[in-house]
Amino acid sequence: MHGRGLSSLAVGTFPELVSAVADGADLIRMQAGTYNVTSTLTLNRSVTIMADTVDGSVVLDGLGERQVMTIDGGTVRLIGLNITRGSAENGGGVHIVNGNVTFEQCN
């Protein structure tokens, strides 16, 4: 579905988001909707993840069961995302271990 070296990719499901991160997309545009986070999303390289339309139209939902995202390196920009219902000892929504992280118009 995805190939290495992609600079920009649109996704519409959580598995597509995970795949886009793994495949090295530099810019990931998320279609509006609620994404049920079924495993912690780990970012350890530079990437921008953004709502494709209206800020706040993308919800990353940890379902009260897991950490939504761990950032452990690179320059990461999160734009227009609602991150909710994460659960973990350290940062249920976003746990930043290392890296340069920018949140723009996120909740």
Backbone as JSON, one array per atom type, in Angstrom:
{
  "sequence": "MHGRGLSSLAVGTFPELVSAVADGADLIRMQAGTYNVTSTLTLNRSVTIMADTVDGSVVLDGLGERQVMTIDGGTVRLIGLNITRGSAENGGGVHIVNGNVTFEQCN",
  "N": [[0.83, -1.19, 0.0], [1.92, 1.27, 0.83], [4.94, 3.01, -0.01], [8.51, 3.2, 0.47], [10.21, 6.28, 1.2], [8.28, 8.18, 0.64], [7.04, 11.48, 0.48], [4.69, 12.75, 1.24], [1.52, 11.79, 2.49], [-1.87, 10.75, 2.6], [-4.09, 9.55, 5.09], [-6.67, 7.38, 6.37], [-7.34, 5.61, 8.35], [-6.4, 4.08, 11.5], [-4.52, 1.87, 11.22], [-3.47, 2.58, 8.68], [-2.21, 4.98, 9.35], [-0.19, 4.07, 11.1], [1.27, 2.5, 9.29], [2.07, 4.48, 7.43], [3.8, 6.0, 9.02], [5.76, 4.06, 9.56], [6.65, 3.62, 6.97], [8.01, 5.92, 6.32], [6.93, 8.42, 5.52], [7.11, 11.94, 5.25], [5.25, 13.94, 5.69], [2.14, 13.5, 7.01], [-1.17, 13.43, 6.32], [-4.13, 13.46, 7.94], [-7.34, 12.22, 7.43], [-10.56, 13.56, 8.3], [-12.1, 12.36, 11.29], [-12.59, 9.81, 13.84], [-9.99, 8.06, 15.25], [-9.4, 5.01, 16.49], [-7.05, 4.12, 18.72], [-5.19, 1.36, 18.67], [-2.79, 0.39, 19.42], [0.12, 1.76, 20.95], [1.29, 4.57, 19.25], [4.44, 5.01, 17.98], [6.85, 7.43, 17.51], [9.93, 8.04, 16.13], [11.49, 9.59, 14.56], [11.87, 12.4, 12.31], [8.83, 13.97, 11.49], [5.7, 15.24, 10.26], [2.45, 15.34, 11.38], [-0.82, 15.89, 10.55], [-4.17, 17.29, 10.72], [-6.22, 16.88, 7.94], [-8.22, 18.57, 7.11], [-10.31, 20.62, 8.77], [-9.01, 22.02, 11.75], [-8.95, 20.01, 14.63], [-10.74, 18.16, 13.68], [-9.83, 15.65, 13.61], [-9.55, 12.92, 15.7], [-7.58, 11.25, 17.96], [-8.0, 8.48, 19.73], [-7.32, 6.93, 22.68], [-8.92, 5.13, 23.95], [-9.07, 4.84, 26.66], [-7.39, 2.85, 27.42], [-4.69, 2.71, 26.68], [-1.52, 4.31, 26.1], [-1.49, 7.01, 23.85], [0.51, 8.05, 22.13], [4.06, 7.88, 21.73], [6.96, 9.77, 21.69], [10.19, 9.67, 20.57], [12.53, 10.93, 19.48], [13.87, 12.92, 16.76], [12.35, 15.65, 14.85], [9.2, 16.57, 15.51], [6.04, 17.49, 14.41], [2.8, 18.17, 15.37], [-0.34, 18.83, 14.21], [-3.45, 20.32, 14.58], [-4.78, 18.19, 15.88], [-6.9, 16.22, 18.0], [-6.18, 14.7, 20.93], [-7.06, 12.12, 22.92], [-8.32, 10.37, 25.85], [-6.12, 8.73, 26.6], [-4.12, 6.35, 28.41], [-1.7, 5.81, 30.76], [1.24, 5.36, 32.84], [3.2, 7.31, 32.42], [2.48, 10.05, 30.78], [-0.3, 9.75, 29.3], [-1.59, 10.71, 27.0], [0.42, 11.92, 25.16], [3.67, 10.88, 25.35], [6.73, 12.22, 25.76], [9.89, 11.32, 25.17], [12.29, 11.99, 23.97], [13.52, 14.36, 21.56], [12.4, 17.05, 19.39], [9.49, 18.66, 19.75], [6.53, 20.0, 18.43], [3.38, 21.32, 19.08], [0.55, 22.31, 17.39], [-2.43, 23.97, 17.41], [-3.7, 21.83, 18.72], [-5.6, 19.64, 20.86]],
  "CA": [[0.0, 0.0, 0.0], [2.78, 2.44, 0.92], [6.31, 2.75, -0.41], [9.55, 3.96, 1.16], [10.62, 7.54, 0.61], [7.15, 9.06, 0.33], [7.14, 12.73, 1.21], [3.38, 13.16, 1.75], [0.56, 10.71, 2.36], [-3.14, 10.91, 3.31], [-4.54, 8.31, 5.71], [-8.05, 7.44, 6.87], [-7.53, 4.64, 9.42], [-5.23, 3.97, 12.36], [-3.49, 1.04, 10.6], [-2.81, 3.35, 7.62], [-1.32, 5.92, 10.02], [0.97, 3.29, 11.56], [2.01, 2.13, 8.09], [2.69, 5.69, 6.87], [4.93, 6.32, 9.89], [6.78, 3.03, 9.32], [7.17, 3.73, 5.6], [8.87, 7.08, 6.19], [6.32, 9.65, 5.0], [7.53, 13.14, 5.98], [4.02, 14.66, 6.01], [1.0, 12.6, 7.02], [-2.41, 14.18, 6.42], [-5.17, 12.56, 8.44], [-8.71, 12.58, 7.07], [-11.43, 13.79, 9.45], [-12.71, 11.19, 11.89], [-12.04, 9.3, 15.09], [-9.07, 6.95, 15.04], [-9.24, 4.23, 17.71], [-5.65, 3.74, 18.84], [-5.17, -0.03, 19.13], [-1.44, 0.2, 19.97], [0.77, 3.06, 21.08], [2.0, 5.04, 18.06], [5.78, 5.43, 18.35], [7.54, 8.26, 16.53], [11.34, 8.17, 16.49], [12.13, 10.29, 13.44], [11.19, 13.66, 11.97], [7.57, 13.78, 10.76], [4.58, 16.13, 10.56], [1.15, 14.68, 11.29], [-1.77, 16.99, 10.62], [-5.54, 17.14, 10.25], [-6.26, 17.23, 6.52], [-9.23, 19.61, 6.87], [-10.5, 21.57, 9.87], [-8.32, 21.67, 12.99], [-9.82, 19.37, 15.6], [-11.63, 17.18, 13.05], [-9.19, 14.35, 13.77], [-9.46, 12.52, 17.1], [-6.82, 10.04, 18.26], [-8.65, 8.03, 20.95], [-6.66, 5.8, 23.32], [-9.97, 4.25, 24.46], [-8.87, 4.66, 28.09], [-6.68, 1.58, 27.59], [-3.27, 2.73, 26.35], [-0.9, 5.58, 25.72], [-1.79, 7.28, 22.45], [1.7, 8.29, 21.32], [5.36, 8.08, 22.34], [7.91, 10.42, 20.78], [11.53, 9.35, 21.04], [13.56, 11.39, 18.56], [13.51, 13.68, 15.57], [11.54, 16.85, 14.97], [7.83, 16.11, 15.29], [5.0, 18.53, 14.44], [1.43, 17.67, 15.41], [-1.14, 20.0, 13.85], [-4.9, 20.19, 14.48], [-5.24, 16.88, 16.35], [-7.44, 16.03, 19.34], [-5.64, 13.47, 21.49], [-7.94, 11.93, 24.06], [-8.54, 9.1, 26.55], [-4.94, 7.9, 26.74], [-3.91, 5.85, 29.76], [-0.36, 5.29, 31.0], [1.9, 5.97, 33.98], [3.91, 8.49, 31.95], [1.91, 10.68, 29.59], [-1.31, 8.93, 28.63], [-1.84, 11.24, 25.66], [1.69, 11.93, 24.43], [4.85, 10.75, 26.2], [7.91, 12.69, 25.02], [11.13, 10.81, 25.73], [13.38, 12.71, 23.33], [13.13, 14.97, 20.31], [11.89, 18.42, 19.35], [8.08, 18.45, 19.46], [5.68, 21.2, 18.33], [1.93, 21.11, 18.99], [-0.13, 23.48, 16.83], [-3.89, 23.84, 17.37], [-4.07, 20.5, 19.21], [-6.26, 19.53, 22.16]],
  "C": [[0.87, 1.25, 0.0], [4.18, 2.05, 0.48], [7.28, 3.63, 0.34], [9.82, 5.26, 0.42], [9.48, 8.47, 0.22], [7.3, 10.36, 1.11], [5.82, 13.14, 1.84], [2.39, 12.04, 1.49], [-0.69, 11.04, 3.15], [-3.56, 9.56, 3.85], [-5.95, 8.5, 6.25], [-8.35, 6.43, 7.96], [-6.27, 4.61, 10.28], [-4.17, 3.04, 11.77], [-2.76, 1.75, 9.45], [-1.84, 4.36, 8.21], [-0.04, 5.21, 10.46], [1.87, 2.93, 10.38], [2.74, 3.32, 7.48], [3.9, 6.11, 7.7], [6.07, 5.35, 9.6], [7.43, 3.17, 7.95], [7.95, 5.0, 5.34], [8.26, 8.32, 5.58], [6.73, 10.83, 5.87], [6.33, 13.94, 6.47], [2.86, 13.67, 5.9], [-0.24, 13.44, 7.28], [-3.52, 13.21, 6.8], [-6.55, 13.08, 8.05], [-9.53, 12.72, 8.34], [-12.02, 12.48, 9.96], [-12.07, 10.84, 13.21], [-11.23, 8.06, 14.79], [-8.9, 6.24, 16.38], [-7.82, 3.68, 17.74], [-5.59, 2.35, 19.47], [-3.79, -0.46, 19.63], [-0.8, 1.57, 20.03], [1.53, 3.39, 19.8], [3.35, 5.57, 18.5], [6.41, 6.2, 17.2], [8.98, 8.43, 16.98], [12.16, 8.76, 15.34], [11.34, 11.55, 13.15], [9.96, 13.38, 11.1], [6.59, 14.87, 11.18], [3.3, 15.33, 10.35], [0.1, 15.75, 11.51], [-3.17, 16.58, 10.18], [-5.59, 17.65, 8.81], [-7.25, 18.36, 6.23], [-9.25, 20.57, 8.04], [-9.73, 21.09, 11.1], [-9.32, 21.1, 13.97], [-10.75, 18.33, 15.01], [-11.06, 15.77, 13.12], [-9.03, 14.07, 15.26], [-8.66, 11.23, 17.17], [-7.26, 9.59, 19.65], [-7.95, 6.78, 21.5], [-7.62, 4.84, 24.0], [-9.85, 4.01, 25.96], [-8.04, 3.43, 28.43], [-5.18, 1.66, 27.37], [-2.81, 4.16, 26.1], [-1.17, 5.79, 24.24], [-0.51, 7.34, 21.62], [2.93, 8.43, 22.2], [6.27, 8.7, 21.3], [9.3, 10.25, 21.36], [12.59, 9.7, 19.99], [13.0, 12.14, 17.38], [12.76, 14.96, 15.91], [10.13, 16.48, 14.56], [6.9, 17.31, 15.41], [3.64, 17.84, 14.4], [0.52, 18.87, 15.24], [-2.62, 19.62, 13.78], [-5.47, 18.87, 14.95], [-5.84, 16.98, 17.74], [-6.93, 14.68, 19.84], [-6.35, 13.25, 22.81], [-7.9, 10.5, 24.61], [-7.34, 8.16, 26.52], [-4.79, 7.47, 28.19], [-2.52, 5.25, 29.86], [0.22, 5.97, 32.23], [2.56, 7.29, 33.59], [3.27, 9.01, 30.67], [0.92, 9.81, 28.85], [-1.63, 9.4, 27.23], [-0.6, 11.14, 24.8], [2.82, 11.88, 25.45], [6.06, 11.14, 25.36], [9.15, 12.23, 25.77], [12.3, 11.66, 25.25], [12.84, 13.34, 22.05], [12.65, 16.39, 20.49], [10.45, 18.34, 18.86], [7.33, 19.77, 19.46], [4.23, 20.75, 18.21], [1.32, 22.4, 18.47], [-1.62, 23.17, 16.73], [-4.35, 22.42, 17.71], [-4.78, 20.62, 20.54], [-5.86, 18.22, 22.79]]
}
